[in-house]
Each structure stands twice: as C-alpha cells, then as structure tokens.
C-alpha cells in the first residue's frame, strides 16, 4: 500500500527538527486546472442530495457495520434533525457516529433538504499530511484509513481536516485516539464491495463506482435535468478532489446546506506549507509535547496495572 510522499516530510520533521525550507517545495502537484492525480482508478461515492429523505437508514447501517455503541436516540427518532449544537451548528460526526444526516430548511424552498455527512476521503487528505506519527493512509481503493494503534490523540488531524470529520474519542482518555468513517475499508471496500451506508439507502441516494466514472455520471445527471440540478459537482475539485462527491438542487446551493464553498482547489497541505514557513517551530515542538504527555500517561497506566496485578 503506497503512502503519499508528503507524509514522510511531516513525519521526518518531528525526528529531525523540520525546517520551513524542507517543507516548502515538498508538494503541490496540481496541473493548470487544479486537478490532482491521486489513484486514477480509485473508487468513490456520488451522493445525490436531491433524493435523500433523511430516514437515517444509512446511520443505522454504519453503526452496525462498524460495531459502534448504541446511539443516544434510536435511528427511528427523527427529532435528531432538529438538534443543534453550540453556536447553532447541526450535528457532526463523533466517536459513536461516523455518519450523520442533517436537515436544512432553505429559504424559498418548499421542503427541507437532507445532507449526509461523513469523511469525504480526500485525494490529498489534510488529516494524513498533518499526522506526524503517520497514522493515516490513502489506499489505492480510495479510502483514507488510519491505525488507532499508532495514533497518539494529538488532534492535529482534527484541525487539519477542512470538513471537521475526525472525532476525538473522549471515552478512552488513557489511550486517546480519533475516529472517523473508513469507507468500510476492512469489511467491504478492499473486497470491492460498496460501503454499508450506500447499500442500505432505500432511496439510492448514493452511487458507488470508480471516481472518474462518477464524475462523468455526475455531469451527465446534471445535463439530463438542468432545471433541477445545480451545475456543480462538489468534491470534484475542492481541496484537490474528494472520493465522496455531491449533487444538489438549484434551490439548495451548497453554501446554504452547510458545505464550505470557499475551500478552493488546492489540497490543504499547500496552505499548511505556507503556515509552516511562518511558524515552523509549531510543528516540531507541539506534537512532541503531545507525544510526551501521551507516553507518560500510558506508562503511568501500565505501571498502575502492573501494581494491581502483583
Ligand atoms: S439512507 Fe439514504 S435517504 Fe435515508 S438518510 Fe441516508 S442517504 Fe438519506
Ligand atoms: S475529509 Fe477530513 S478526515 Fe476525511 S480524508 Fe479529508 S481531511 Fe481526512
Ligand atoms: S462508508 Fe462505512 S464507515 Fe463510512 S459512513 Fe458509510 S457505513 Fe460508515
């Protein structure tokens, strides 16, 4: 399984005291149109938001497939759509829910629009490029997976993700890890099977296939009903492209349904490079401190366990 080169830049940075000069110039393979190669035959999912009815069947399927704890409210309880977090924000993914479906009332639109949220499995993932212990991997199949055994819980990936996806596992304070959708990699994707949420959806909101074929399908779908669809495939270009892409209707533009429409076409690492050029010490010192705290806590716990056994 190939790992992206830029990971070793950042990983190496911890060991050797990375300099801004070393990071600058490491990445940025966009062509003139802002396209990134990634794995050309990787798989993806096209989500047609115009079809979603907010039934939460996908949430239930994910919960079962990933052996997650029971939700706070049953999957049949639609009152979750009216929940708002601090600051009026809709629900977000968590250690107990790798996907959530949120409801958006859009002015001038008769019915609400429902939007499923999960990791978008970026072509050039910010989580991966920011992780100094190399916990993340972009697989040739398209999934961005991670190794919880390597994760030190520093939360750098949570900051780096442009979609606020990695969730902190508060239930595991001694061995802190982040958790997120892995595109059902272990149980399905690596065997060529669609993710559980995709298969379970009663409205066929999601189409699983090769990313490049899904881009063609998306544009054909838009052309087939130009009065319904907005002429924009979200994720085709954003942050260098994502494996999960979205269609919406003209009366519910992406900016009105919680998508960040100001992300640009460059992968997040390009912005990180600029940041590091200004404050390179942040990368070298901050993760090292986290690592130190983590190892200290782990050793303390191990010692406590040893003492209680003896
Ligand atoms: S299962 Fe399909 S229709 Fe139901 S909430 Fe999920 S994406 Fe929407
Ligand atoms: S959406 Fe966030 S967590 Fe998922 S691959 Fe992209 S950067 Fe990583
Ligand atoms: S792809 Fe798998 S892990 Fe991700 S949201 Fe769907 S069911 Fe959950």
Tab-separated table of C-alpha atoms and ligand atoms in Angstrom:
chain	number	residue	atom	x	y	z
A	1	UNK	CA	0.000	0.000	0.000
A	2	UNK	CA	1.560	3.238	-1.137
A	3	UNK	CA	1.848	6.176	1.244
A	4	UNK	CA	1.929	9.701	-0.002
A	5	UNK	CA	5.327	11.343	-0.053
A	6	UNK	CA	4.309	14.415	1.887
A	7	UNK	CA	3.611	12.310	4.941
A	8	UNK	CA	7.249	11.455	5.266
A	9	UNK	CA	8.110	15.117	5.103
A	10	UNK	CA	5.978	15.873	8.098
A	11	UNK	CA	6.820	12.672	9.884
A	12	UNK	CA	10.510	13.245	9.336
A	13	UNK	CA	10.020	16.744	10.622
A	14	UNK	CA	9.463	15.518	14.149
A	15	UNK	CA	12.623	13.450	14.259
A	16	UNK	CA	14.959	15.858	12.632
A	17	UNK	CA	13.525	19.220	13.545
A	18	UNK	CA	11.869	20.096	10.305
A	19	UNK	CA	12.636	23.443	8.813
A	20	UNK	CA	10.379	25.619	6.805
A	21	UNK	CA	12.739	25.251	3.895
A	22	UNK	CA	12.402	21.474	3.967
A	23	UNK	CA	8.640	21.571	3.919
A	24	UNK	CA	8.358	24.295	1.363
A	25	UNK	CA	8.597	22.803	-2.081
A	26	UNK	CA	7.693	19.283	-0.961
A	27	UNK	CA	4.283	19.083	-2.549
A	28	UNK	CA	1.839	20.737	-4.867
A	29	UNK	CA	1.328	18.647	-7.963
A	30	UNK	CA	-1.722	20.397	-9.291
A	31	UNK	CA	-1.948	20.833	-13.006
A	32	UNK	CA	-3.046	24.119	-14.511
A	33	UNK	CA	-6.724	23.241	-13.910
A	34	UNK	CA	-6.126	22.399	-10.273
A	35	UNK	CA	-6.550	18.645	-10.853
A	36	UNK	CA	-4.682	16.073	-8.779
A	37	UNK	CA	-3.868	12.568	-9.932
A	38	UNK	CA	-4.078	10.536	-6.741
A	39	UNK	CA	-5.064	6.981	-7.623
A	40	UNK	CA	-6.801	7.267	-11.011
A	41	UNK	CA	-8.729	4.002	-10.611
A	42	UNK	CA	-9.795	4.590	-7.032
A	43	UNK	CA	-13.394	4.167	-6.006
A	44	UNK	CA	-15.770	6.819	-4.779
A	45	UNK	CA	-19.377	7.624	-3.991
A	46	UNK	CA	-21.635	10.138	-5.713
A	47	UNK	CA	-24.301	11.467	-3.343
A	48	UNK	CA	-27.425	12.906	-4.960
A	49	UNK	CA	-28.792	15.079	-2.176
A	50	UNK	CA	-31.988	15.785	-4.116
A	51	UNK	CA	-33.085	12.204	-3.374
A	52	UNK	CA	-32.385	11.994	0.368
A	53	UNK	CA	-35.419	11.789	2.671
A	54	UNK	CA	-33.487	11.919	5.938
A	55	UNK	CA	-34.567	8.450	7.061
A	56	UNK	CA	-31.255	7.690	8.892
A	57	UNK	CA	-31.096	4.144	7.495
A	58	UNK	CA	-27.514	4.907	6.452
A	59	UNK	CA	-26.644	5.916	10.023
A	60	UNK	CA	-28.038	2.627	11.320
A	61	UNK	CA	-26.173	0.615	8.681
A	62	UNK	CA	-22.900	2.344	9.569
A	63	UNK	CA	-23.442	1.782	13.273
A	64	UNK	CA	-23.931	-1.941	12.678
A	65	UNK	CA	-21.095	-2.365	10.175
A	66	UNK	CA	-18.589	-0.548	12.364
A	67	UNK	CA	-19.777	-2.100	15.644
A	68	UNK	CA	-20.388	1.302	17.171
A	69	UNK	CA	-22.166	1.855	20.509
A	70	UNK	CA	-25.922	2.370	20.550
A	71	UNK	CA	-26.897	5.914	19.587
A	72	UNK	CA	-28.251	8.391	22.151
A	73	UNK	CA	-31.576	8.347	20.304
A	74	UNK	CA	-32.825	5.385	18.249
A	75	UNK	CA	-32.334	5.597	14.496
A	76	UNK	CA	-36.111	5.754	14.105
A	77	UNK	CA	-36.221	9.011	16.079
A	78	UNK	CA	-36.307	11.863	13.588
A	79	UNK	CA	-36.155	14.556	16.271
A	80	UNK	CA	-32.363	14.451	15.876
A	81	UNK	CA	-32.819	16.526	12.738
A	82	UNK	CA	-33.898	19.443	14.920
A	83	UNK	CA	-30.923	19.180	17.271
A	84	UNK	CA	-28.410	21.987	17.159
A	85	UNK	CA	-25.004	22.117	18.757
A	86	UNK	CA	-23.448	25.086	20.459
A	87	UNK	CA	-23.442	28.035	18.069
A	88	UNK	CA	-26.490	26.782	16.183
A	89	UNK	CA	-24.471	24.235	14.213
A	90	UNK	CA	-26.021	20.942	13.083
A	91	UNK	CA	-24.906	17.531	14.326
A	92	UNK	CA	-21.412	16.411	13.471
A	93	UNK	CA	-19.722	13.039	13.328
A	94	UNK	CA	-18.470	11.582	16.599
A	95	UNK	CA	-16.751	8.548	18.055
A	96	UNK	CA	-20.210	6.947	18.229
A	97	UNK	CA	-21.439	8.065	14.792
A	98	UNK	CA	-19.189	8.017	11.740
A	99	UNK	CA	-22.016	9.472	9.665
A	100	UNK	CA	-24.919	11.787	10.484
A	101	UNK	CA	-27.775	13.128	8.387
A	102	UNK	CA	-28.741	16.754	8.923
A	103	UNK	CA	-31.784	18.719	7.835
A	104	UNK	CA	-31.589	22.140	6.159
A	105	UNK	CA	-34.513	24.488	5.700
A	106	UNK	CA	-33.602	26.664	2.747
A	107	UNK	CA	-35.419	29.916	2.193
A	108	UNK	CA	-37.744	29.799	-0.813
A	109	UNK	CA	-37.730	26.013	-0.884
A	110	UNK	CA	-40.904	24.147	-0.057
A	111	UNK	CA	-39.295	21.063	1.523
A	112	UNK	CA	-36.184	20.676	3.675
A	113	UNK	CA	-33.062	19.179	2.186
A	114	UNK	CA	-31.210	16.403	3.999
A	115	UNK	CA	-27.482	16.048	3.862
A	116	UNK	CA	-25.447	13.009	4.888
A	117	UNK	CA	-22.070	13.833	6.447
A	118	UNK	CA	-19.066	11.505	6.731
A	119	UNK	CA	-15.383	11.573	5.809
A	120	UNK	CA	-15.020	12.649	2.187
A	121	UNK	CA	-11.886	10.567	1.658
A	122	UNK	CA	-9.880	13.367	0.088
A	123	UNK	CA	-7.448	12.710	-2.730
A	124	UNK	CA	-4.847	14.773	-0.860
A	125	UNK	CA	-6.066	14.430	2.742
A	126	UNK	CA	-5.286	17.156	5.235
A	127	UNK	CA	-5.576	14.637	8.084
A	128	UNK	CA	-2.948	12.418	6.513
A	129	UNK	CA	-0.488	15.136	5.643
A	130	UNK	CA	-0.721	16.684	9.094
A	131	UNK	CA	-0.268	13.465	11.079
A	132	UNK	CA	3.278	13.372	12.389
A	133	UNK	CA	3.098	9.725	13.528
A	134	UNK	CA	1.903	8.505	10.124
A	135	UNK	CA	-1.378	7.094	11.425
A	136	UNK	CA	-3.280	7.740	8.177
A	137	UNK	CA	-3.079	6.001	4.804
A	138	UNK	CA	-4.800	6.728	1.499
A	139	UNK	CA	-5.436	3.304	-0.022
A	140	UNK	CA	-5.427	2.647	-3.774
A	141	UNK	CA	-9.139	1.866	-3.441
A	142	UNK	CA	-9.733	5.476	-2.354
A	143	UNK	CA	-10.358	5.127	1.379
A	144	UNK	CA	-8.482	7.210	3.929
A	145	UNK	CA	-7.932	4.805	6.793
A	146	UNK	CA	-5.960	5.146	9.997
A	147	UNK	CA	-4.207	2.986	12.526
A	148	UNK	CA	-5.518	3.597	16.054
A	149	UNK	CA	-2.519	1.754	17.484
A	150	UNK	CA	-0.237	4.465	16.105
A	151	UNK	CA	-2.481	7.448	16.902
A	152	UNK	CA	-1.334	9.429	19.942
A	153	UNK	CA	-4.501	11.513	20.161
A	154	UNK	CA	-2.764	14.825	19.474
A	155	UNK	CA	-5.774	16.032	17.416
A	156	UNK	CA	-3.662	17.680	14.733
A	157	UNK	CA	-5.757	15.897	12.084
A	158	UNK	CA	-8.915	17.353	13.600
A	159	UNK	CA	-7.522	20.811	12.995
A	160	UNK	CA	-6.213	19.959	9.520
A	161	UNK	CA	-9.426	18.397	8.178
A	162	UNK	CA	-11.318	21.013	6.162
A	163	UNK	CA	-14.585	19.158	6.785
A	164	UNK	CA	-14.321	18.776	10.611
A	165	UNK	CA	-14.552	14.998	10.400
A	166	UNK	CA	-12.094	13.214	12.727
A	167	UNK	CA	-13.742	12.929	16.124
A	168	UNK	CA	-11.958	12.642	19.440
A	169	UNK	CA	-12.596	9.522	21.463
A	170	UNK	CA	-13.375	11.016	24.859
A	171	UNK	CA	-14.404	7.605	26.178
A	172	UNK	CA	-10.798	6.488	26.017
A	173	UNK	CA	-8.806	9.077	27.988
A	174	UNK	CA	-5.827	6.827	28.699
A	175	UNK	CA	-5.407	5.734	25.118
A	176	UNK	CA	-6.769	8.730	23.226
A	177	UNK	CA	-7.480	8.213	19.536
A	178	UNK	CA	-9.513	9.911	16.871
A	179	UNK	CA	-12.229	8.078	14.989
A	180	UNK	CA	-13.897	8.538	11.628
A	181	UNK	CA	-15.513	6.815	8.651
A	182	UNK	CA	-13.077	4.462	6.894
A	183	UNK	CA	-15.309	3.884	3.843
A	184	UNK	CA	-15.937	0.381	5.238
A	185	UNK	CA	-12.444	-0.466	4.051
A	186	UNK	CA	-11.739	-3.532	6.222
A	187	UNK	CA	-15.042	-5.274	5.727
A	188	UNK	CA	-16.142	-4.154	2.265
A	189	UNK	CA	-14.113	-1.758	0.132
A	190	UNK	CA	-10.963	-3.856	-0.034
A	191	UNK	CA	-13.123	-6.707	-1.335
A	192	UNK	CA	-14.675	-4.463	-3.993
A	193	UNK	CA	-17.981	-4.128	-2.147
A	194	UNK	CA	-19.856	-0.833	-1.651
A	195	UNK	CA	-19.962	0.747	1.819
A	196	UNK	CA	-22.760	-0.400	4.119
A	197	UNK	CA	-24.458	3.007	4.161
A	198	UNK	CA	-24.522	3.126	0.359
A	199	UNK	CA	-26.057	-0.337	0.086
A	200	UNK	CA	-28.644	0.279	2.792
A	201	UNK	CA	-30.110	3.520	1.448
A	202	UNK	CA	-33.717	2.934	0.342
A	203	UNK	CA	-33.657	5.951	-1.976
A	204	UNK	CA	-30.475	5.041	-3.883
A	205	UNK	CA	-29.091	8.421	-2.934
A	206	UNK	CA	-25.523	7.158	-3.259
A	207	UNK	CA	-23.812	5.570	-6.256
A	208	UNK	CA	-20.630	3.571	-5.722
A	209	UNK	CA	-18.104	3.288	-8.530
A	210	UNK	CA	-14.778	4.421	-9.907
A	211	UNK	CA	-14.285	8.074	-9.064
A	212	UNK	CA	-13.555	9.041	-12.653
A	213	UNK	CA	-16.753	7.291	-13.844
A	214	UNK	CA	-18.758	9.003	-11.108
A	215	UNK	CA	-17.553	12.398	-12.306
A	216	UNK	CA	-18.866	11.561	-15.795
A	217	UNK	CA	-22.116	10.309	-14.300
A	218	UNK	CA	-22.482	13.441	-12.221
A	219	UNK	CA	-22.142	15.750	-15.213
A	220	UNK	CA	-24.497	13.591	-17.274
A	221	UNK	CA	-27.030	13.697	-14.444
A	222	UNK	CA	-26.820	17.480	-14.286
A	223	UNK	CA	-27.262	17.755	-18.061
A	224	UNK	CA	-30.225	15.383	-18.012
A	225	UNK	CA	-32.206	17.706	-15.707
A	226	UNK	CA	-30.683	21.175	-15.945
A	227	UNK	CA	-33.742	22.756	-14.359
A	228	UNK	CA	-33.321	20.621	-11.217
A	229	UNK	CA	-29.593	20.276	-10.603
A	230	UNK	CA	-27.059	22.925	-9.722
A	231	UNK	CA	-24.222	22.765	-12.249
A	232	UNK	CA	-21.522	21.941	-9.724
A	233	UNK	CA	-20.145	18.609	-8.532
A	234	UNK	CA	-18.922	19.308	-5.008
A	235	UNK	CA	-15.747	17.330	-4.377
A	236	UNK	CA	-14.659	17.067	-7.983
A	237	UNK	CA	-12.146	19.863	-7.450
A	238	UNK	CA	-12.448	21.070	-3.844
A	239	UNK	CA	-9.205	20.665	-1.832
A	240	UNK	CA	-7.686	18.690	-4.698
A	241	UNK	CA	-10.741	16.427	-5.085
A	242	UNK	CA	-12.538	14.006	-2.786
A	243	UNK	CA	-13.699	10.414	-3.227
A	244	UNK	CA	-17.176	11.312	-1.999
A	245	UNK	CA	-18.856	13.884	-4.239
A	246	UNK	CA	-22.212	15.616	-4.142
A	247	UNK	CA	-25.028	16.909	-6.331
A	248	UNK	CA	-27.642	19.326	-5.094
A	249	UNK	CA	-30.616	21.188	-6.499
A	250	UNK	CA	-30.570	24.736	-7.795
A	251	UNK	CA	-32.818	25.905	-4.968
A	252	UNK	CA	-30.483	24.498	-2.303
A	253	UNK	CA	-26.975	25.635	-3.297
A	254	UNK	CA	-24.065	24.062	-1.432
A	255	UNK	CA	-23.375	27.175	0.608
A	256	UNK	CA	-26.930	27.031	2.006
A	257	UNK	CA	-26.691	23.417	3.156
A	258	UNK	CA	-23.542	23.500	5.232
A	259	UNK	CA	-20.864	22.947	2.580
A	260	UNK	CA	-17.829	25.203	2.699
A	261	UNK	CA	-17.764	26.850	-0.711
A	262	UNK	CA	-14.557	28.778	-0.044
A	263	UNK	CA	-12.126	25.899	0.234
A	264	UNK	CA	-10.545	26.318	-3.177
A	265	UNK	CA	-8.951	23.665	-5.356
A	266	UNK	CA	-5.618	23.349	-3.608
A	267	UNK	CA	-5.005	20.480	-1.174
A	268	UNK	CA	-4.824	21.563	2.453
A	269	UNK	CA	-1.105	20.740	2.614
A	270	UNK	CA	-0.388	23.713	0.385
A	271	UNK	CA	-1.837	26.050	2.990
A	272	UNK	CA	-0.048	24.192	5.767
A	273	UNK	CA	3.225	24.764	3.938
A	274	UNK	CA	2.611	28.484	3.954
A	275	UNK	CA	1.776	28.386	7.640
A	276	UNK	CA	4.876	26.388	8.478
A	277	UNK	CA	7.016	28.803	6.588
A	278	UNK	CA	5.943	31.406	9.141
A	279	UNK	CA	5.974	29.337	12.345
A	280	UNK	CA	7.972	26.161	11.757
A	281	UNK	CA	8.553	25.543	15.464
A	282	UNK	CA	4.872	24.813	15.995
A	283	UNK	CA	5.268	21.601	14.061
A	284	UNK	CA	8.376	20.498	15.853
A	285	UNK	CA	7.517	21.311	19.428
A	286	UNK	CA	3.780	20.954	19.766
A	287	UNK	CA	3.448	17.331	18.583
A	288	UNK	CA	6.490	16.365	20.599
A	289	UNK	CA	4.826	17.700	23.724
A	290	UNK	CA	1.676	15.750	22.978
A	291	UNK	CA	3.689	12.607	22.387
A	292	UNK	CA	5.472	13.091	25.668
A	293	UNK	CA	2.223	13.539	27.571
A	294	UNK	CA	0.722	10.502	25.885
A	295	UNK	CA	3.673	8.236	26.635
A	296	UNK	CA	3.737	9.472	30.219
A	297	UNK	CA	0.046	8.705	30.667
A	298	UNK	CA	0.381	5.302	29.014
A	299	UNK	CA	3.344	4.335	31.156
A	300	UNK	CA	1.634	5.529	34.315
A	301	UNK	CA	-1.401	3.419	33.479
A	302	UNK	CA	0.751	0.377	32.639
A	303	UNK	CA	2.571	0.778	35.963
A	304	UNK	CA	-0.733	1.042	37.810
A	305	UNK	CA	-1.975	-2.139	36.116
A	306	UNK	CA	1.268	-3.986	36.933
A	307	UNK	CA	0.991	-2.989	40.567
A	308	UNK	CA	-2.628	-4.080	40.805
A	309	UNK	CA	-1.748	-7.488	39.262
A	310	UNK	CA	1.265	-8.153	41.511
B	1	LIG	S1	-30.453	6.155	3.995
B	1	LIG	FE1	-30.441	7.365	2.100
B	1	LIG	S2	-32.387	8.506	2.141
B	1	LIG	FE2	-32.048	7.756	4.216
B	1	LIG	S3	-30.981	9.437	5.253
B	1	LIG	FE3	-29.382	8.061	4.443
B	1	LIG	S4	-28.848	8.896	2.453
B	1	LIG	FE4	-30.816	9.824	3.043
B	2	LIG	S1	-12.492	14.622	4.978
B	2	LIG	FE1	-11.060	15.147	6.622
B	2	LIG	S2	-10.761	13.193	7.688
B	2	LIG	FE2	-11.622	12.703	5.683
B	2	LIG	S3	-9.849	12.343	4.333
B	2	LIG	FE3	-10.418	14.501	4.117
B	2	LIG	S4	-9.106	15.540	5.601
B	2	LIG	FE4	-9.124	13.402	6.157
B	3	LIG	S1	-18.642	4.281	4.372
B	3	LIG	FE1	-18.852	2.758	6.033
B	3	LIG	S2	-17.799	3.730	7.769
B	3	LIG	FE2	-18.232	5.369	6.289
B	3	LIG	S3	-20.222	6.236	6.865
B	3	LIG	FE3	-20.638	4.634	5.346
B	3	LIG	S4	-21.031	2.772	6.552
B	3	LIG	FE4	-19.991	4.259	7.913
